[in-house]
Each structure stands twice: as C-alpha cells, then as structure tokens.
Amino acid sequence: MSSAQEGEQAAAGMQNLNIQDQADGQQGGDAKPTVILVIGMAGSGKTTFLQRLNAHLHAKKQPGYIINLDPAVTHVPYGANVDIRDTVNYKNVMKQYSLGPNGGILTSLNLFATRFDQVISLCEKPRDPPLQFIVADTPGQIEIFTWSASGAIITDAFAASFPTMVAYIIDTPRCVGPQTFMTNMLQACSILYKTRLPVLLVFNKIDVARHEFALDWMADFENFHKALDSEQSYAATLSRSMSLVLEQFYQAMPAVGVSAVTGEGMDDFMAAVGRCAEQYRTDYLPDLQRRQAERAELEQRRQAAELERMRADRAAGGGSDGGAGSSGSGGPGRKVLDARPGATLAAAPATMQAATQQAAGGKSLAAGASGQRQRSGRLSSALPASGARKPAARGPLAVRAEGESQPLEVLRRENELLKKTIMSAESAVTGLESQLTSAGVSVPPAPSAVAARGANGSAAPATAEDYWSPVVHVPEGQAFVEQYGLPSPIPEHDGTECLKWDPSLWSHADHFKYRWHVFKSIRAAIDANEGGLDKFTQGYRFYGLNRGEHEGKQGIWYREWAPGAKALALIGEFNAWDPQPEHWAIKNDFGVWQLFLPDKPDGTPAIQHRTKLKVRLETAYGEWVERIPAWIKWATQEWNEIQYNGVYYEPPLGPSKPGVLEEGKSYTFKYPRPPRPRALRIYECHVGMSSEEPKVNSYTEFKEEMLPRIRRLGYNAIQIMAIQEHAYYGSFGYHVTNFFGVSSRCGTPDELKAMIDEAHRLGLVVLMDIVHSHASKNTMDGINMFDGTDAMYFHGGGRGYHWMWDSRCFNYGNWETLRFLLSNARWWMDEYKFDGYRFDGVTSMMYHHHGLQTTFTGNYDEYFGMATDVEAVVYLMLVNQTLHDLFPTAITIGEDVSGMPTFCRPWQEGGVGFDYRLNMAIADKWIEVLTEQDDWSWNMGNIVHTMTNRRYAEACVGYAESHDQALVGDKTIAFWLMDKEMYDFMGAPGYGPSSPIIDRGIALHKMIRLITMVLGGESYLNFMGNEFGHPEWIDFPRDDTYDTSTGAFVPGNGGSLEKCRRRWDLADAEFLKYKFMNVFDRAMQHLDKAFGFVSAPHQWVSRKDEGDKVIVVERGDLVFVFNFHPTNSYTDYRVGCYKPGPYKVVLSSDEEVFGGWKNVTKDSNVEFNTQQSDHDNRPNSMLVYAPSRTVVVYAPAEYCDSQADSKESGIPGLAVKDLGPYYAY
C-alpha cells in the first residue's frame, strides 16, 4: 500500500471516531467521544502504550480524557483525569478486609463501580473543543477486570453512553511461539465473548520483534499449523485443537502493530479505532439495545410483581398504599439493604440499572430515585482514602452523605466480605475525606493543563510559585494520618523472573536462585519467629527508651541487646551518674538487657525530658565502659564537652496542634505526603551548610529560608544529607554514630519534623541520605564494640573494617543487625515522615572487595560470583520490600557505581528492589572532558554514550555534579570552567568588565546541565548552589590530621566555616552574572513540569555530529538542538524530528535573561514548519538556526506562548502556554 493510500485510509478511519448516536442508533445530534478500554497482561507494555497514546492524541490536537482503573499501580507516567487511587486506597482495602493483592484489586474495583455514574457524568460534560476520546487503563490482572461484576458494570456503563471498543495489548516478543500466540488468541476471544464489544488486537513492542508473523498466522490457518507441527508436546496438541475451534474468531479480529517506545504504528492504531467505532454503531449498538430492552422488561415485571406483593401485604395488615412502598418521587422505588451498621434502607443506584437497561445516546443515566445524577467534578469516596494522596485537578471531592445508594446486589454476592463491612468505617471516612477535600488549591484554568494539581477554575494566583507549585491546604486542627500498607507475600518462583529483561543473565541463573532462596529463608524465619516483617521492623518500639507499663504501673522501659556484657546499668543526670540498685538491668537468654523505671508518686517520669544519660556496662573481659544507648533518639554535645551524651527526648506536654511547633510538646504532622512524582527533580542539600553566613544552619532556618527558594526554582524533591547523628561534622554525615538520632547541631527532633511538614505543605518530596553501608568506628559515642566485643553488629576481624573509610562494616547475616537496620529504615519514615531514601555506598555493601581497586567492565561474572556479598544484597531486598510495602509511595535510590544488573528491578521478580540508581558515570565524564580536552576535541558520541549507557527497564537519576564534586580537592563545574576569573569578571553587563572565559563558562554551564537532564536518566539531581554556578569548593571545619590509609599528613583549616556555607547573595544580586545561571536552571525545572520530558519514554538521539559539534535529541514532544562548537554557528541547519510541525522555540539558552546574545529567542515567535523527509532517520525535518555554544528547545507550536513570561505567573525565559500539555508538580 502506498503512503498516500495509507494516509487516505487513516483519514477515513478518523472520520468514524466521533459517532453521532441516538437511542435509535441513527446518526445525528452532538458528537460523542470514543471510549478506548486498554486491556493487557502484566508486562505487555500496556501503561507505556497508554502514555504513548496520550502523547499521540495531544500531538494530533485531540487530547483524550484519561481514566486510571488500576488501584494497585504505584506510578502512572501520564496525567490521569480520573484516578481510582484518589477514591479507593488499595493498601487500606487489603488491610481492612484481610485480602491478598488480587482480592484487594477486585474489592477496590467493586467499591469504585458504585461511583461510576459520576465518572460517566464527568465524561459527558460539554467541552470546547468537544472531547473526542476517553481512554481507560485497566489492571494488568486481566481476569479481575474482564470477568468480574464490577468490570462488567464499568464496561456496560461506557457502552451505554459512548461508542466503546477494547484495545487488547499483546507483548509481541513473547508471542513468537505458536503456543504463546494461541494463549493470547484465547485471551482475546474471552474478552470478546465477555464484553461483546469490538476488540482490536494491538501487537506492541514491534521495535523489538516485528508482528507480521502474527498477522500471517491469523490470516493463514495452514501456516499457523505448520508452526505448530514443529512442536509435539501435549500443549502443542491442545493448541492445535483449540485453533480449529477458534479459527473463525481470530481471523475476523482486526489487528495492528505498534511500538510504545518509538511511536511506530500509532496512526494505524487510530485508523483501526475509527473502524471499531463504526462497527460499534452498526453491529454492537443494536445488540446492546436489544439486551438492555430485555433486561428493562424483566426488571419492570419484577418490580410490578414486588409492588403487587407489597400492596397485598399492606392490605392484609390494614396499611395504605402510600407507606414504605413509596419512593418519595411519585412512584414505587426499589429498595436494598444498606450494609452500614445501623443504616436505614436506601434506594438502589439506578445508574447501575441504567448501565444494563438504557440505550446509548442523548439520555442521561439516572442516579437515585429522583432520576437526577450527581454532577460532581470528583468521585465520592468509597473507602477511607489515603492521606498521602492529594487529589488531582478534577474539582472538590464529593463527600458521601448518609442514606445515599449502596452497591448492587451482584457486587455483594461477588464479594461476601463487602456484604458486612463495606461502609463500617463511615465515620473515619468523613474525616479523611474532609482532609482530601480541603487539599485542592486554586489554580487558574488552563485548557492544556487538565492534569494540573488543584485546578478548579478560580482566579489566577499572585505569583508564579502559586501557579506552578501550589501549596496544600488542610483545615485547622486536622492532623495527618499515615496510611500503612501490608507486607506482601513472597511470590512462588525461583528468583529468575527478573531475567526476562535480560536473557543473557540466564548464564548466572543459579546465583539468582540461591539469592532468592536466602531471601525467602530469612523472610520465613522472620514470619515464624518474630510475628512477621511488620512487627520485626518496629524494633524502636521495644529497644531503647520507651514509655510503657509494668505490673499496672506507668513508666519508662529501657532495653538493649548487648550479649557480651556481664552487667549493665543506666546512668545520667537523673541519678547523678551513679546507678542505684533499681537502675541495673536484667539480661535474658537472648542477650537483651531490660530495665523498668516506674513514674514517681506525683506522676512525673523517673527521667525528665531532655535529661542526659548513658549506659555503664561491664564487658566480657571485666572492663567497665560507658556507652550511648544504641537506639537513642537524640544525642547532644555541649560546647565545652568533647564526648556526646544520649538525651531522653519525650516532650512532657503531649502532642502539639497539627502543624504548630510548640515548646514542650511533640510535633503533630498536618500535611499529607506528596504523591510520587513521575520524575524526581532532586535538590540535594545539607541543612548545616545551607546558611549564607559561616555558621551551622538550623532546621528552622532551613524551613523558613531554603524551602521557599527550592520551591521557587521548580524542584519537586529534596534529598537531605547528614540527618543521622555523626560526631565528626567534617564527615559530611557519612560516619554515623547514632543511627536513630537526629543531628543535634541543627536542632531538635521536633524542629526537624516541622521542617519536613512544611516541605510537604509546599508539595516537596523529602528524601533522606541514609547510611547503612558502614558505621563510625567510635566507641564512646557510637555503636562500635558496644558490649566490648569486636563483632556484635559488625563482622569480626579484618572483614569488619573498611580500610579506606576507616569505619566498621555491618554483618548483614546477623539477626539483630537485620532488626537494627530494617527498623532504622522504617523509623525515619514512620516517625519523621521522610518519603524515601538515597542509600549511600551501596557498592561497598554488595561486594566483599567494596568496589575498591576493582574495575567493572560489564562482565556478568563480576556481579554474580564469589566477590558478591549475597547477605548484603538480600538485606537490600528486605529493606526495599519493607519500605515499598509499608509505605506505598516510598522512593528508594541506590548509590551503586558498579551497575549491577537487576539492581532496579522489583524484589518480587528477584531484583534488588531499588526505584532508581544514581548514574554516577556522568559526573566523572564531565570532569574528564573539562580537564583533559580542549573545546575542539569534545567527542559528541562519547558524551551521548556515557549519558545513555544504562540498563533497559532500570531507572536512573542523572546529574552533572553532586556534593562529591564540590568537596575540597575538587571543584564545581562552574569553577572548572571559569576558575579564578570568577573573582573579577562576574559583573553583569554595565557592572564591570567582561571576559571571554566567563562568557564561555556560563554558556557551557547551561548546556552541560540541560543535556544531562535530557539524556542522563529518568530523574535529575542537583546539589544546592550549583544551579547558579557556586564558586570554589566545600571545606568543612577540620583540624590537622593524618590519612589513615596512607599515613600522610593532612593540614586542617583551623576549624573554619568560611567555605562550608552557600553564597545565596551571589545568585540574588542583580549586578552579578550568577543570576543568569540561576534563572536558566529555574526554566529547566519548569520545562519538565510542563512537558514531563525527563520521564518520557521516547528518547531518540538523531544526530551526534563530530564536525559540527551538534547533538540533536528528541525527548517526549520536545526537540533539543545542542551546538557545542566553540566558534561555528549554523543557519538553515536541518534537524530531523519524529512528529510533524509546526514547532516554536520554547526555551533558548541564548535569551538575554539567561546571559545570552539573543541570536535565537522565543520572542521572535517564529513557527518552524516541517517537511516529510528521511533526514537522520527521522520522518520529518525542519530548518533552524543553531548558534555557537547554545541549546535551543523546540516544542509543538500549540503549546507555546512567546509572551508567557510577561505574565505574573510566567517563568522568565520560558515560552510555555499556560501550564503546558503534561503538567505535573
């Protein structure tokens, strides 16, 4: 078929997409959108396909209305207009009804189905331009949706109101065998049989395996049987028999091939959707109307018989016709029992009756006896909603009132559990719904930003921050309630599920099987001996100092695991550091010492709040030593003391008002956790050194001064270093002494909580830099040799010492070490509401050689051999399971330089379980380029390779530089580029002399950071201050010392804090050029907010020109043109692109506001039209101007507004219309 014929076919198909349907099936009236139900097995690429479809519709100026029906998914890479997770909390359903994963999904769908009339109502709302498509993403467990009553109700509700078809997504690479092909055909036929709707087979991943073989097998029965003849197994024989039965079914099924990654075949898909919509009108709608008419007639007969029976009963009892048989709307109404305890009878949801009774077209679906449907912009809550999810921009949450309609009888029959308990938590729901209702924020309406959080059409805010980064509002006096998940059961497989992403790993399958066996064995032991993972990871409620009861008395329990100790007592200010008989602890058979201190007669505790204390113990060798309790929650060092003391921290006046820091009271969190971002834009920071002055900053000062700055820049996450207490400030927080203790240099535990709560109010995800790879070797104020023995929490002998870091190495195979570390990971998220972690030094954990003096070449033997510390890897699997199960929105990032395969695959597959790994090679590459090559020698291909060299299906966080590159002995990128010139030539135009070195440095600084953000991974990180080119380096206060690994003398700096601060005054000064880099970084972050390019699956480098020094990248809908050439600029430079134009400049590093020369600027408002041509292997191309040392970003013209930054809500230099097409915080 020629391209012209294909275009005509696609156009003809598109004409069928908006069917004018009325009750009689004839065309006329208003156009109705086509519903595309996307169904596919787990792993078929369904979600990625839906993201591609969403982007395709936007590119065609036909944006769809996106509905997510999967309650168990943790992250969707598209902006959903309606999301089941905003109404039903899947983890709560499992916990409340004691269900497994599948039962939780089914029950969640049942509950959501009772509110589906409101979804239909939202879809039917008039829009300008009219809505053309409704796309629904369904659970990967196909049978749960397709064969459940709730799935049928949802499907019928759609089909009764709109032209509806099913897109069945098939994993083409896993379908190349005739048996797996037949399995998919059976599944497709079952979907067709159950839904009775047009089914389109979508063979996905054709960029990996072409789909023509499947089309041939579907069309040519003989060819398929030839393929089957090559297999003689029982399954092949069964497939052969089934094919005879199903031949007519799948021969008639339409099919297309697509690639969700590249976008190939999407036009064919849309043309096929059009044909399916026409088929719905001609074939399926009449059948649907016939079935609905039959059901309606049966229902009328049933109601008439029931009414007659009720009248007969009343007549026999002397009653009248106007009593309980009246519906209150002038006629008899059907009654069903409300499942809530003590509830009255309520009218059945007529919407669900309508879904099976009423013909499609024009007529409204009824809800309730009055026949009037709710017109809420949001779904009513069917279960206690998670306080951790804030509602998206779909209007206020409709709170369910007492007496509203209940689920259909069929749903209660399907799930007996719901029969008794579906609304038993109604009172708790009201409070949670109130919290969620108030979390919406007023944001001006933007047609291209339907997914903008909190948008409800109110007046525009006063500032860009309020527009782009709305804060969360929670009613006065309402506290945040954590919504915990449940530990998942261990899947029944051999640990090789993760190998499907990389078949070459099968050569090491035995290693994965052994690793999985160890993991399962430890989990089984925890379940059998500790009451499960949930209890095992709450060691902080048992060990250390906790309020409790003993023999009816209230008091303080102290417990400590110290198996090598012969005696142990608690000492401190409360007993003048001299233990009395009642202060000596008793040891049990497991090496645990415990002591109970009852409250005094007047009711005050035996140890007062903020009392200093320690442990005095006798070691196995008869030596008396003093230690800080290992589970201490706060430790301090007075200005005139050398050693730290433990502190009993228990505010005496109870909890504070939510969100208010009150003296003497424990802080109460007010604001919910932010939803998990589609891509992290991380601002790496250190509270102590965040001050502009040479001092140690406080949590309160960081909250008041830094958080608004980070919000203004457009980052959506902060990663805080040095939170765990560390005796040596210069260690940057990496030599931890008190793992459960908050770093006291910056303030109290409650001040840290208030800081995190404020970050959540601003919508910022808060990550903690956690250190579980090693521990300080300190004994007086750490946990090393706590009971006098060399091992305890650590390996004994040489294996227990890290020779380079001069620290102790944990024994991850030790039971109490596992309890200690797993509880520690949970503690910070439970007590302080951190949202996740960056795990430091993971490479050192996973290998016996700690990654030292070792080069990882990519040979798999390096990862899965004798050098691997399997116990440490299993610990990482356990901690990832703990965090992700108990805290559904948790985020984990691992600092792994080795590139271990499966590191970022879920633990359920046998992977290590991290969400992201740090792409550490990029920063090293930039240092290499800047220090070893001149500008003419930069290798474009090598730069691109370094940034894109990451494992498929394992997400990375890219960064150009982090705190590591800023430490003393190294330099920031800005200082490598400009060095001493920054001292004299950073004056803005008109404020001092210029320098070509400075001009070059600023230009390349912007380009380096943006290309890293575009190509470096699925998320992005920046260390604080580097966004504006902070000069010099970081140098913590330190004294003269000696390098422990070499013995070399290392001079100190006299304890100075001069270079241990951040010079914000440089970025804020209008007369300095630092502002140019700062403003450009802000535009970068907001560009991702608008377009979501950092997480976009479509990434294509179409040009790496070594002569021109040009790199052209497509990421999402955007085209990035980087010209790194030091002197050459190019006019009429042809750039290939996948999508046709027109395009406009949405961001240019050459803008005047960024310190550029205005050679290419958004202000010109030029449209760049494309032409069809095979240029750089792209189907379209356009001519652009590419100035030297400039990056220009092109976006579809419909999403651009050259005057956007002239508005109060605008971002300087950014030409995004409204909030952009794919806005997310």
PDB file of N, CA and C in Angstrom, residues 51-52 54-56 58-59 260-263 1013-1015 1087-1088 1090-1101 1112-1120 1137-1139 1194-1196 1222:
ATOM      1  N   GLN A  51       0.687   5.786  27.702  1.00  0.00           N
ATOM      2  CA  GLN A  51       1.414   7.054  27.729  1.00  0.00           C
ATOM      3  C   GLN A  51       1.692   7.528  26.304  1.00  0.00           C
ATOM      4  N   ARG A  52       2.090   6.605  25.447  1.00  0.00           N
ATOM      5  CA  ARG A  52       2.333   6.953  24.050  1.00  0.00           C
ATOM      6  C   ARG A  52       1.053   7.427  23.383  1.00  0.00           C
ATOM      7  N   ASN A  54      -1.531   8.793  24.787  1.00  0.00           N
ATOM      8  CA  ASN A  54      -1.862  10.116  25.322  1.00  0.00           C
ATOM      9  C   ASN A  54      -1.049  11.199  24.614  1.00  0.00           C
ATOM     10  N   ALA A  55       0.252  10.957  24.459  1.00  0.00           N
ATOM     11  CA  ALA A  55       1.101  11.927  23.776  1.00  0.00           C
ATOM     12  C   ALA A  55       0.698  12.074  22.311  1.00  0.00           C
ATOM     13  N   HIS A  56       0.320  10.958  21.677  1.00  0.00           N
ATOM     14  CA  HIS A  56      -0.081  10.991  20.266  1.00  0.00           C
ATOM     15  C   HIS A  56      -1.345  11.827  20.082  1.00  0.00           C
ATOM     16  N   HIS A  58      -2.395  14.235  22.003  1.00  0.00           N
ATOM     17  CA  HIS A  58      -2.049  15.642  22.189  1.00  0.00           C
ATOM     18  C   HIS A  58      -1.372  16.199  20.940  1.00  0.00           C
ATOM     19  N   ALA A  59      -0.503  15.407  20.337  1.00  0.00           N
ATOM     20  CA  ALA A  59       0.181  15.874  19.138  1.00  0.00           C
ATOM     21  C   ALA A  59      -0.798  16.101  17.993  1.00  0.00           C
ATOM     22  N   ALA A 260       5.263   1.257  21.519  1.00  0.00           N
ATOM     23  CA  ALA A 260       5.005   2.304  22.501  1.00  0.00           C
ATOM     24  C   ALA A 260       6.239   3.147  22.754  1.00  0.00           C
ATOM     25  N   VAL A 261       7.404   2.621  22.420  1.00  0.00           N
ATOM     26  CA  VAL A 261       8.642   3.358  22.654  1.00  0.00           C
ATOM     27  C   VAL A 261       8.908   4.367  21.545  1.00  0.00           C
ATOM     28  N   THR A 262       8.809   3.924  20.289  1.00  0.00           N
ATOM     29  CA  THR A 262       9.126   4.811  19.160  1.00  0.00           C
ATOM     30  C   THR A 262       7.911   5.531  18.604  1.00  0.00           C
ATOM     31  N   GLY A 263       6.714   5.005  18.870  1.00  0.00           N
ATOM     32  CA  GLY A 263       5.504   5.613  18.320  1.00  0.00           C
ATOM     33  C   GLY A 263       5.103   5.038  16.977  1.00  0.00           C
ATOM     34  N   MET A1013      20.195  16.632  31.999  1.00  0.00           N
ATOM     35  CA  MET A1013      18.803  16.461  32.396  1.00  0.00           C
ATOM     36  C   MET A1013      18.006  15.733  31.309  1.00  0.00           C
ATOM     37  N   VAL A1014      18.341  16.000  30.046  1.00  0.00           N
ATOM     38  CA  VAL A1014      17.608  15.409  28.926  1.00  0.00           C
ATOM     39  C   VAL A1014      17.975  13.946  28.719  1.00  0.00           C
ATOM     40  N   LEU A1015      19.253  13.609  28.815  1.00  0.00           N
ATOM     41  CA  LEU A1015      19.714  12.273  28.446  1.00  0.00           C
ATOM     42  C   LEU A1015      20.157  11.407  29.625  1.00  0.00           C
ATOM     43  N   LEU A1087      10.260  23.623  32.669  1.00  0.00           N
ATOM     44  CA  LEU A1087      10.040  22.989  31.375  1.00  0.00           C
ATOM     45  C   LEU A1087       9.636  21.525  31.576  1.00  0.00           C
ATOM     46  N   ASP A1088      10.271  20.856  32.533  1.00  0.00           N
ATOM     47  CA  ASP A1088       9.886  19.475  32.817  1.00  0.00           C
ATOM     48  C   ASP A1088       8.515  19.411  33.470  1.00  0.00           C
ATOM     49  N   ALA A1090       6.070  21.222  32.747  1.00  0.00           N
ATOM     50  CA  ALA A1090       5.090  21.423  31.685  1.00  0.00           C
ATOM     51  C   ALA A1090       5.027  20.252  30.707  1.00  0.00           C
ATOM     52  N   PHE A1091       6.185  19.654  30.386  1.00  0.00           N
ATOM     53  CA  PHE A1091       6.239  18.650  29.325  1.00  0.00           C
ATOM     54  C   PHE A1091       6.597  17.248  29.816  1.00  0.00           C
ATOM     55  N   GLY A1092       7.107  17.112  31.021  1.00  0.00           N
ATOM     56  CA  GLY A1092       7.447  15.790  31.535  1.00  0.00           C
ATOM     57  C   GLY A1092       8.489  15.061  30.703  1.00  0.00           C
ATOM     58  N   PHE A1093       9.436  15.824  30.134  1.00  0.00           N
ATOM     59  CA  PHE A1093      10.388  15.184  29.225  1.00  0.00           C
ATOM     60  C   PHE A1093      11.380  14.282  29.944  1.00  0.00           C
ATOM     61  N   VAL A1094      11.679  14.564  31.224  1.00  0.00           N
ATOM     62  CA  VAL A1094      12.685  13.763  31.926  1.00  0.00           C
ATOM     63  C   VAL A1094      12.246  12.310  32.046  1.00  0.00           C
ATOM     64  N   SER A1095      10.952  12.070  32.213  1.00  0.00           N
ATOM     65  CA  SER A1095      10.459  10.704  32.368  1.00  0.00           C
ATOM     66  C   SER A1095       9.841  10.157  31.091  1.00  0.00           C
ATOM     67  N   ALA A1096       9.844  10.945  30.017  1.00  0.00           N
ATOM     68  CA  ALA A1096       9.211  10.498  28.777  1.00  0.00           C
ATOM     69  C   ALA A1096       9.927   9.264  28.226  1.00  0.00           C
ATOM     70  N   PRO A1097       9.196   8.227  27.857  1.00  0.00           N
ATOM     71  CA  PRO A1097       9.855   7.022  27.333  1.00  0.00           C
ATOM     72  C   PRO A1097      10.477   7.237  25.964  1.00  0.00           C
ATOM     73  N   HIS A1098       9.942   8.217  25.215  1.00  0.00           N
ATOM     74  CA  HIS A1098      10.511   8.463  23.883  1.00  0.00           C
ATOM     75  C   HIS A1098      11.781   9.292  24.022  1.00  0.00           C
ATOM     76  N   GLN A1099      12.904   8.670  23.756  1.00  0.00           N
ATOM     77  CA  GLN A1099      14.205   9.345  23.768  1.00  0.00           C
ATOM     78  C   GLN A1099      14.966   8.893  22.534  1.00  0.00           C
ATOM     79  N   TRP A1100      15.317   9.837  21.692  1.00  0.00           N
ATOM     80  CA  TRP A1100      15.963   9.489  20.427  1.00  0.00           C
ATOM     81  C   TRP A1100      17.025  10.531  20.111  1.00  0.00           C
ATOM     82  N   VAL A1101      18.252  10.080  19.973  1.00  0.00           N
ATOM     83  CA  VAL A1101      19.341  10.959  19.561  1.00  0.00           C
ATOM     84  C   VAL A1101      19.505  10.791  18.054  1.00  0.00           C
ATOM     85  N   VAL A1112      21.466  16.425  18.466  1.00  0.00           N
ATOM     86  CA  VAL A1112      20.019  16.660  18.363  1.00  0.00           C
ATOM     87  C   VAL A1112      19.312  15.511  19.065  1.00  0.00           C
ATOM     88  N   VAL A1113      18.430  15.864  19.981  1.00  0.00           N
ATOM     89  CA  VAL A1113      17.752  14.872  20.813  1.00  0.00           C
ATOM     90  C   VAL A1113      16.253  15.127  20.781  1.00  0.00           C
ATOM     91  N   GLU A1114      15.488  14.046  20.681  1.00  0.00           N
ATOM     92  CA  GLU A1114      14.055  14.108  20.932  1.00  0.00           C
ATOM     93  C   GLU A1114      13.788  13.471  22.286  1.00  0.00           C
ATOM     94  N   ARG A1115      13.079  14.148  23.131  1.00  0.00           N
ATOM     95  CA  ARG A1115      12.652  13.563  24.416  1.00  0.00           C
ATOM     96  C   ARG A1115      11.212  13.992  24.633  1.00  0.00           C
ATOM     97  N   GLY A1116      10.313  13.030  24.623  1.00  0.00           N
ATOM     98  CA  GLY A1116       8.901  13.360  24.693  1.00  0.00           C
ATOM     99  C   GLY A1116       8.493  14.123  23.439  1.00  0.00           C
ATOM    100  N   ASP A1117       7.799  15.231  23.610  1.00  0.00           N
ATOM    101  CA  ASP A1117       7.342  16.060  22.492  1.00  0.00           C
ATOM    102  C   ASP A1117       8.367  17.101  22.070  1.00  0.00           C
ATOM    103  N   LEU A1118       9.476  17.188  22.769  1.00  0.00           N
ATOM    104  CA  LEU A1118      10.429  18.270  22.562  1.00  0.00           C
ATOM    105  C   LEU A1118      11.604  17.838  21.689  1.00  0.00           C
ATOM    106  N   VAL A1119      12.163  18.819  20.970  1.00  0.00           N
ATOM    107  CA  VAL A1119      13.365  18.612  20.174  1.00  0.00           C
ATOM    108  C   VAL A1119      14.440  19.556  20.711  1.00  0.00           C
ATOM    109  N   PHE A1120      15.570  18.991  21.132  1.00  0.00           N
ATOM    110  CA  PHE A1120      16.667  19.753  21.713  1.00  0.00           C
ATOM    111  C   PHE A1120      17.820  19.802  20.701  1.00  0.00           C
ATOM    112  N   CYS A1137      13.122  15.185  13.020  1.00  0.00           N
ATOM    113  CA  CYS A1137      12.199  15.025  14.145  1.00  0.00           C
ATOM    114  C   CYS A1137      11.153  13.990  13.777  1.00  0.00           C
ATOM    115  N   TYR A1138      10.594  13.383  14.797  1.00  0.00           N
ATOM    116  CA  TYR A1138       9.607  12.329  14.549  1.00  0.00           C
ATOM    117  C   TYR A1138       8.234  12.908  14.218  1.00  0.00           C
ATOM    118  N   LYS A1139       7.810  13.897  14.997  1.00  0.00           N
ATOM    119  CA  LYS A1139       6.468  14.438  14.822  1.00  0.00           C
ATOM    120  C   LYS A1139       6.494  15.622  13.855  1.00  0.00           C
ATOM    121  N   TYR A1194      12.740  23.116  21.028  1.00  0.00           N
ATOM    122  CA  TYR A1194      11.572  23.347  20.191  1.00  0.00           C
ATOM    123  C   TYR A1194      10.424  22.472  20.680  1.00  0.00           C
ATOM    124  N   ALA A1195       9.224  23.080  20.738  1.00  0.00           N
ATOM    125  CA  ALA A1195       8.026  22.375  21.180  1.00  0.00           C
ATOM    126  C   ALA A1195       6.930  22.576  20.145  1.00  0.00           C
ATOM    127  N   PRO A1196       5.948  21.670  20.104  1.00  0.00           N
ATOM    128  CA  PRO A1196       4.804  21.903  19.218  1.00  0.00           C
ATOM    129  C   PRO A1196       4.234  23.302  19.437  1.00  0.00           C
ATOM    130  N   TYR A1222       1.414  18.567  29.727  1.00  0.00           N
ATOM    131  CA  TYR A1222       1.522  17.414  30.629  1.00  0.00           C
ATOM    132  C   TYR A1222       1.960  17.863  32.014  1.00  0.00           C
TER     133      TYR A1222
END
